[in-house]
Amino acid sequence: MKRTVEPKVLYFGTPVVLISSLNPDGSTNLAPMSSAWWLGYTAMLGMGTSAQTVKNLIERPEIVLNLVDPDMVAALDRIALLTGSEEMSDAKRARGYRYEPDKFAAGGLTREPSSNGPDGVAESPINLEGTIQAIHEIGGPDSHLCSLEMRVERVQVREDLLMSNDRYIDPLRWDPLIMKFTEYFAGGAPAYPSSLARGWQMPPMAVSNTMSSAASGS
Ligand SMILES: Cc1cc2nc3c(=O)[nH]c(=O)nc-3n(C[C@H](O)[C@H](O)[C@H](O)COP(=O)(O)O)c2cc1C
């Protein structure tokens, strides 16, 4: 038996990515996102247009995608409800967001120079450097959503994730952090309590023992 419903979120599960983009003053903004997919050497990124990231990429198309593995989840969650934009919608403020110009420091993450401008994240095992080629409005004029088309120009991968001939990344060793309905998952299991889920008023999941101990570091 199935029911017709209107779920508040349709995030069925996609890898978490940290986007590096250049602020007007030349510093790097970091933004967690998970609406990303790849076709050949093109990455398609779904973002709300109020994000500082989108404002940056409209003006300065250089971008680094820092892929996130489960070891980074606590750092990622520390910056989950931050924005690099001083202006914020009431809806975003109500979800608990606040302005933070230095998300590397806020997350406890380390800058790593890239070849195209924005600082990458040293803790990320995989960094994709490239350029935004086009920005498309999606969902109609009132949605305030867009997709950004990125050409991937340089792929940096931690050596232990590579297969013998360097042309492939080992699927058994690369374990992406997944965001599913605003909750973090790794290896198919809940990975960490999600600040984003609280912002979206997701009902608590039934299994939270392992996650509580992950959050308290015990
Ligand atoms: C795990 C995770 C996934 C997210 N996925 C997206 C996404 O796919 N698209 C989006 O627009 N925002 C997403 N967000 C929210 C952005 O991170 C948020 O809007 C943030 O304020 C953007 O930062 P910026 O304003 O500094 O660019 C996600 C947040 C988290 C924590």
mmCIF file of C-alpha atoms and ligand atoms in Angstrom:
data_model
loop_
_atom_site.group_PDB
_atom_site.id
_atom_site.type_symbol
_atom_site.label_atom_id
_atom_site.label_comp_id
_atom_site.label_asym_id
_atom_site.label_seq_id
_atom_site.Cartn_x
_atom_site.Cartn_y
_atom_site.Cartn_z
ATOM 1 C CA MET A 1 0.000 0.000 0.000
ATOM 2 C CA LYS A 2 1.369 3.446 -0.885
ATOM 3 C CA ARG A 3 0.150 6.906 0.100
ATOM 4 C CA THR A 4 0.320 10.167 -1.791
ATOM 5 C CA VAL A 5 2.211 12.581 0.481
ATOM 6 C CA GLU A 6 4.008 15.942 0.280
ATOM 7 C CA PRO A 7 7.351 15.403 2.073
ATOM 8 C CA LYS A 8 8.987 18.609 3.318
ATOM 9 C CA VAL A 9 12.320 17.475 1.870
ATOM 10 C CA LEU A 10 13.148 15.252 -1.107
ATOM 11 C CA TYR A 11 16.850 14.803 -0.314
ATOM 12 C CA PHE A 12 16.999 11.061 -0.987
ATOM 13 C CA GLY A 13 20.737 10.844 -0.294
ATOM 14 C CA THR A 14 23.686 12.521 -2.031
ATOM 15 C CA PRO A 15 27.366 13.093 -1.130
ATOM 16 C CA VAL A 16 28.226 16.146 0.943
ATOM 17 C CA VAL A 17 30.547 18.644 -0.748
ATOM 18 C CA LEU A 18 32.185 21.808 0.587
ATOM 19 C CA ILE A 19 32.261 24.563 -2.028
ATOM 20 C CA SER A 20 35.151 27.040 -1.975
ATOM 21 C CA SER A 21 34.449 30.338 -3.738
ATOM 22 C CA LEU A 22 36.099 33.759 -3.734
ATOM 23 C CA ASN A 23 34.574 36.618 -1.710
ATOM 24 C CA PRO A 24 34.833 40.198 -3.086
ATOM 25 C CA ASP A 25 37.837 40.845 -0.776
ATOM 26 C CA GLY A 26 39.710 37.806 -2.146
ATOM 27 C CA SER A 27 39.154 35.597 0.916
ATOM 28 C CA THR A 28 37.599 32.154 0.496
ATOM 29 C CA ASN A 29 34.032 31.327 1.514
ATOM 30 C CA LEU A 30 33.148 27.729 2.322
ATOM 31 C CA ALA A 31 29.634 26.297 1.975
ATOM 32 C CA PRO A 32 28.390 22.775 2.659
ATOM 33 C CA MET A 33 26.015 21.458 0.017
ATOM 34 C CA SER A 34 24.751 18.125 -1.221
ATOM 35 C CA SER A 35 22.719 18.759 -4.389
ATOM 36 C CA ALA A 36 25.577 17.747 -6.676
ATOM 37 C CA TRP A 37 25.919 15.285 -9.519
ATOM 38 C CA TRP A 38 28.513 14.591 -12.173
ATOM 39 C CA LEU A 39 28.370 13.817 -15.884
ATOM 40 C CA GLY A 40 31.750 13.403 -17.526
ATOM 41 C CA TYR A 41 33.928 16.298 -16.344
ATOM 42 C CA THR A 42 30.890 18.524 -15.640
ATOM 43 C CA ALA A 43 29.505 18.919 -12.113
ATOM 44 C CA MET A 44 25.967 20.268 -11.676
ATOM 45 C CA LEU A 45 25.367 22.051 -8.366
ATOM 46 C CA GLY A 46 21.952 23.028 -6.990
ATOM 47 C CA MET A 47 21.985 26.120 -4.733
ATOM 48 C CA GLY A 48 19.648 28.718 -3.247
ATOM 49 C CA THR A 49 20.392 32.068 -4.888
ATOM 50 C CA SER A 50 20.694 33.910 -1.545
ATOM 51 C CA ALA A 51 23.863 31.963 -0.681
ATOM 52 C CA GLN A 52 27.070 33.990 -0.628
ATOM 53 C CA THR A 53 28.523 31.165 -2.714
ATOM 54 C CA VAL A 54 26.171 31.943 -5.619
ATOM 55 C CA LYS A 55 26.824 35.693 -5.353
ATOM 56 C CA ASN A 56 30.559 34.945 -5.465
ATOM 57 C CA LEU A 57 30.382 32.527 -8.396
ATOM 58 C CA ILE A 58 28.298 34.924 -10.529
ATOM 59 C CA GLU A 59 31.168 37.438 -10.276
ATOM 60 C CA ARG A 60 34.170 35.138 -9.951
ATOM 61 C CA PRO A 61 33.674 31.685 -11.565
ATOM 62 C CA GLU A 62 36.700 29.969 -10.004
ATOM 63 C CA ILE A 63 35.550 27.149 -7.727
ATOM 64 C CA VAL A 64 36.927 24.221 -5.704
ATOM 65 C CA LEU A 65 34.708 21.305 -4.684
ATOM 66 C CA ASN A 66 36.047 19.641 -1.550
ATOM 67 C CA LEU A 67 34.519 16.201 -1.115
ATOM 68 C CA VAL A 68 33.730 15.224 2.455
ATOM 69 C CA ASP A 69 34.462 11.915 4.145
ATOM 70 C CA PRO A 70 32.901 10.802 7.433
ATOM 71 C CA ASP A 71 35.962 11.850 9.504
ATOM 72 C CA MET A 72 35.081 15.460 8.678
ATOM 73 C CA VAL A 73 31.467 15.330 9.868
ATOM 74 C CA ALA A 74 31.960 17.214 13.172
ATOM 75 C CA ALA A 75 33.829 20.051 11.407
ATOM 76 C CA LEU A 76 31.195 20.094 8.694
ATOM 77 C CA ASP A 77 28.384 20.344 11.208
ATOM 78 C CA ARG A 78 30.098 23.251 13.006
ATOM 79 C CA ILE A 79 29.602 25.337 9.855
ATOM 80 C CA ALA A 80 26.213 23.872 8.868
ATOM 81 C CA LEU A 81 24.184 26.886 9.999
ATOM 82 C CA LEU A 82 26.598 29.630 8.945
ATOM 83 C CA THR A 83 26.484 31.944 5.946
ATOM 84 C CA GLY A 84 29.151 34.166 4.456
ATOM 85 C CA SER A 85 26.423 36.648 3.523
ATOM 86 C CA GLU A 86 25.753 39.582 5.854
ATOM 87 C CA GLU A 87 22.183 39.785 4.503
ATOM 88 C CA MET A 88 19.880 36.937 5.423
ATOM 89 C CA SER A 89 16.225 36.101 4.759
ATOM 90 C CA ASP A 90 13.856 35.846 7.735
ATOM 91 C CA ALA A 91 13.336 32.178 6.872
ATOM 92 C CA LYS A 92 17.069 31.503 7.091
ATOM 93 C CA ARG A 93 17.388 33.405 10.368
ATOM 94 C CA ALA A 94 14.449 31.411 11.785
ATOM 95 C CA ARG A 95 16.311 28.182 10.959
ATOM 96 C CA GLY A 96 19.167 29.362 13.184
ATOM 97 C CA TYR A 97 21.677 30.684 10.621
ATOM 98 C CA ARG A 98 24.227 33.360 11.490
ATOM 99 C CA TYR A 99 26.828 35.342 9.558
ATOM 100 C CA GLU A 100 30.426 34.070 9.687
ATOM 101 C CA PRO A 101 33.130 35.403 7.346
ATOM 102 C CA ASP A 102 35.770 32.756 8.246
ATOM 103 C CA LYS A 103 34.281 29.291 8.049
ATOM 104 C CA PHE A 104 37.707 27.603 7.993
ATOM 105 C CA ALA A 105 38.311 28.901 11.518
ATOM 106 C CA ALA A 106 34.713 28.225 12.610
ATOM 107 C CA GLY A 107 34.896 24.615 11.443
ATOM 108 C CA GLY A 108 38.501 23.970 12.513
ATOM 109 C CA LEU A 109 39.436 23.233 8.902
ATOM 110 C CA THR A 110 42.792 23.863 7.209
ATOM 111 C CA ARG A 111 43.360 25.981 4.099
ATOM 112 C CA GLU A 112 45.217 24.416 1.174
ATOM 113 C CA PRO A 113 46.225 26.540 -1.831
ATOM 114 C CA SER A 114 44.591 25.585 -5.134
ATOM 115 C CA SER A 115 45.800 26.273 -8.671
ATOM 116 C CA ASN A 116 42.815 28.488 -9.555
ATOM 117 C CA GLY A 117 42.298 30.862 -6.608
ATOM 118 C CA PRO A 118 39.935 29.777 -3.813
ATOM 119 C CA ASP A 119 41.581 27.930 -0.908
ATOM 120 C CA GLY A 120 40.784 24.225 -0.849
ATOM 121 C CA VAL A 121 40.185 22.174 2.305
ATOM 122 C CA ALA A 122 43.261 20.142 3.300
ATOM 123 C CA GLU A 123 41.189 17.588 5.256
ATOM 124 C CA SER A 124 39.179 16.663 2.114
ATOM 125 C CA PRO A 125 40.594 13.508 0.483
ATOM 126 C CA ILE A 126 39.378 14.695 -2.946
ATOM 127 C CA ASN A 127 39.421 18.270 -4.314
ATOM 128 C CA LEU A 128 38.009 19.212 -7.712
ATOM 129 C CA GLU A 129 39.138 22.552 -9.126
ATOM 130 C CA GLY A 130 37.319 24.214 -11.985
ATOM 131 C CA THR A 131 35.266 27.044 -13.441
ATOM 132 C CA ILE A 132 31.552 27.832 -13.540
ATOM 133 C CA GLN A 133 30.439 27.803 -17.197
ATOM 134 C CA ALA A 134 26.749 28.683 -16.821
ATOM 135 C CA ILE A 135 24.147 29.394 -14.155
ATOM 136 C CA HIS A 136 20.545 28.316 -14.807
ATOM 137 C CA GLU A 137 17.424 29.400 -12.938
ATOM 138 C CA ILE A 138 15.474 26.328 -11.844
ATOM 139 C CA GLY A 139 12.006 25.773 -10.343
ATOM 140 C CA GLY A 140 10.533 29.035 -11.714
ATOM 141 C CA PRO A 141 11.159 32.697 -10.804
ATOM 142 C CA ASP A 142 9.814 32.432 -7.227
ATOM 143 C CA SER A 143 11.901 29.397 -6.250
ATOM 144 C CA HIS A 144 15.149 31.390 -5.727
ATOM 145 C CA LEU A 145 17.023 28.267 -6.814
ATOM 146 C CA CYS A 146 19.657 27.808 -9.480
ATOM 147 C CA SER A 147 21.915 25.171 -10.923
ATOM 148 C CA LEU A 148 25.546 25.946 -11.539
ATOM 149 C CA GLU A 149 27.390 24.147 -14.281
ATOM 150 C CA MET A 150 31.033 23.583 -13.363
ATOM 151 C CA ARG A 151 33.776 22.374 -15.680
ATOM 152 C CA VAL A 152 36.197 20.208 -13.673
ATOM 153 C CA GLU A 153 39.765 21.122 -14.658
ATOM 154 C CA ARG A 154 41.963 19.503 -11.990
ATOM 155 C CA VAL A 155 41.334 16.499 -9.741
ATOM 156 C CA GLN A 156 43.407 16.034 -6.579
ATOM 157 C CA VAL A 157 43.034 12.661 -4.814
ATOM 158 C CA ARG A 158 44.718 11.342 -1.664
ATOM 159 C CA GLU A 159 47.089 8.589 -2.808
ATOM 160 C CA ASP A 160 45.648 5.816 -0.645
ATOM 161 C CA LEU A 161 42.290 6.139 -2.454
ATOM 162 C CA LEU A 162 43.786 5.481 -5.881
ATOM 163 C CA MET A 163 43.839 2.153 -7.674
ATOM 164 C CA SER A 164 47.109 0.903 -9.140
ATOM 165 C CA ASN A 165 47.161 2.871 -12.401
ATOM 166 C CA ASP A 166 45.973 6.258 -10.994
ATOM 167 C CA ARG A 167 43.079 6.415 -13.538
ATOM 168 C CA TYR A 168 40.491 5.132 -11.047
ATOM 169 C CA ILE A 169 39.425 5.949 -7.499
ATOM 170 C CA ASP A 170 38.853 2.795 -5.408
ATOM 171 C CA PRO A 171 35.103 2.526 -4.658
ATOM 172 C CA LEU A 172 35.841 0.312 -1.635
ATOM 173 C CA ARG A 173 38.105 2.924 -0.014
ATOM 174 C CA TRP A 174 36.218 6.127 -0.883
ATOM 175 C CA ASP A 175 33.302 6.418 1.559
ATOM 176 C CA PRO A 176 31.460 9.709 0.983
ATOM 177 C CA LEU A 177 29.523 11.384 3.772
ATOM 178 C CA ILE A 178 25.907 11.266 2.591
ATOM 179 C CA MET A 179 23.158 13.721 3.437
ATOM 180 C CA LYS A 180 19.785 11.981 3.511
ATOM 181 C CA PHE A 181 16.694 14.072 4.343
ATOM 182 C CA THR A 182 18.995 16.555 6.195
ATOM 183 C CA GLU A 183 20.621 13.772 8.287
ATOM 184 C CA TYR A 184 24.269 12.595 7.939
ATOM 185 C CA PHE A 185 24.954 8.983 6.923
ATOM 186 C CA ALA A 186 28.178 7.034 6.408
ATOM 187 C CA GLY A 187 28.362 3.419 5.221
ATOM 188 C CA GLY A 188 24.539 3.310 5.300
ATOM 189 C CA ALA A 189 24.308 4.193 9.027
ATOM 190 C CA PRO A 190 23.571 7.484 10.841
ATOM 191 C CA ALA A 191 26.873 9.312 11.338
ATOM 192 C CA TYR A 192 26.353 12.385 13.538
ATOM 193 C CA PRO A 193 23.565 14.620 14.919
ATOM 194 C CA SER A 194 22.687 17.130 12.207
ATOM 195 C CA SER A 195 22.219 20.835 12.982
ATOM 196 C CA LEU A 196 20.560 21.231 9.578
ATOM 197 C CA ALA A 197 17.938 18.633 10.534
ATOM 198 C CA ARG A 198 17.110 20.594 13.709
ATOM 199 C CA GLY A 199 16.809 23.761 11.570
ATOM 200 C CA TRP A 200 14.360 21.947 9.293
ATOM 201 C CA GLN A 201 12.483 20.534 12.313
ATOM 202 C CA MET A 202 13.047 16.934 11.228
ATOM 203 C CA PRO A 203 11.577 14.561 13.830
ATOM 204 C CA PRO A 204 14.448 12.874 15.746
ATOM 205 C CA MET A 205 15.460 9.510 14.307
ATOM 206 C CA ALA A 206 14.859 6.478 16.514
ATOM 207 C CA VAL A 207 18.541 5.423 16.578
ATOM 208 C CA SER A 208 20.521 8.167 18.264
ATOM 209 C CA ASN A 209 22.775 6.403 20.826
ATOM 210 C CA THR A 210 25.805 6.079 18.551
ATOM 211 C CA MET A 211 25.288 9.592 17.256
ATOM 212 C CA SER A 212 25.079 11.159 20.735
ATOM 213 C CA SER A 213 28.377 9.532 21.675
ATOM 214 C CA ALA A 214 29.892 10.711 18.359
ATOM 215 C CA ALA A 215 28.847 14.277 19.157
ATOM 216 C CA SER A 216 30.193 14.159 22.732
ATOM 217 C CA GLY A 217 33.425 12.538 21.537
ATOM 218 C CA SER A 218 32.988 9.509 23.860
HETATM 219 C C1 LIG B 1 24.972 18.945 4.703
HETATM 220 C C2 LIG B 1 24.420 20.185 4.081
HETATM 221 C C3 LIG B 1 23.950 20.160 2.781
HETATM 222 C C4 LIG B 1 23.438 21.310 2.177
HETATM 223 N N1 LIG B 1 23.028 21.256 0.882
HETATM 224 C C5 LIG B 1 22.651 22.385 0.255
HETATM 225 C C6 LIG B 1 22.361 22.366 -1.132
HETATM 226 O O1 LIG B 1 22.444 21.341 -1.790
HETATM 227 N N2 LIG B 1 21.990 23.543 -1.718
HETATM 228 C C7 LIG B 1 21.904 24.719 -1.010
HETATM 229 O O2 LIG B 1 21.567 25.764 -1.581
HETATM 230 N N3 LIG B 1 22.195 24.752 0.317
HETATM 231 C C8 LIG B 1 22.578 23.624 0.950
HETATM 232 N N4 LIG B 1 22.905 23.661 2.278
HETATM 233 C C9 LIG B 1 22.752 24.937 2.996
HETATM 234 C C10 LIG B 1 23.926 25.879 2.754
HETATM 235 O O3 LIG B 1 25.096 25.360 3.328
HETATM 236 C C11 LIG B 1 23.592 27.245 3.389
HETATM 237 O O4 LIG B 1 22.631 27.910 2.587
HETATM 238 C C12 LIG B 1 24.770 28.129 3.626
HETATM 239 O O5 LIG B 1 24.371 29.263 4.361
HETATM 240 C C13 LIG B 1 25.450 28.589 2.347
HETATM 241 O O6 LIG B 1 26.582 29.314 2.719
HETATM 242 P P1 LIG B 1 26.921 30.725 2.056
HETATM 243 O O7 LIG B 1 25.694 31.610 2.226
HETATM 244 O O8 LIG B 1 28.089 31.212 2.835
HETATM 245 O O9 LIG B 1 27.215 30.433 0.630
HETATM 246 C C14 LIG B 1 23.381 22.517 2.915
HETATM 247 C C15 LIG B 1 23.854 22.545 4.218
HETATM 248 C C16 LIG B 1 24.370 21.392 4.802
HETATM 249 C C17 LIG B 1 24.879 21.446 6.206
#
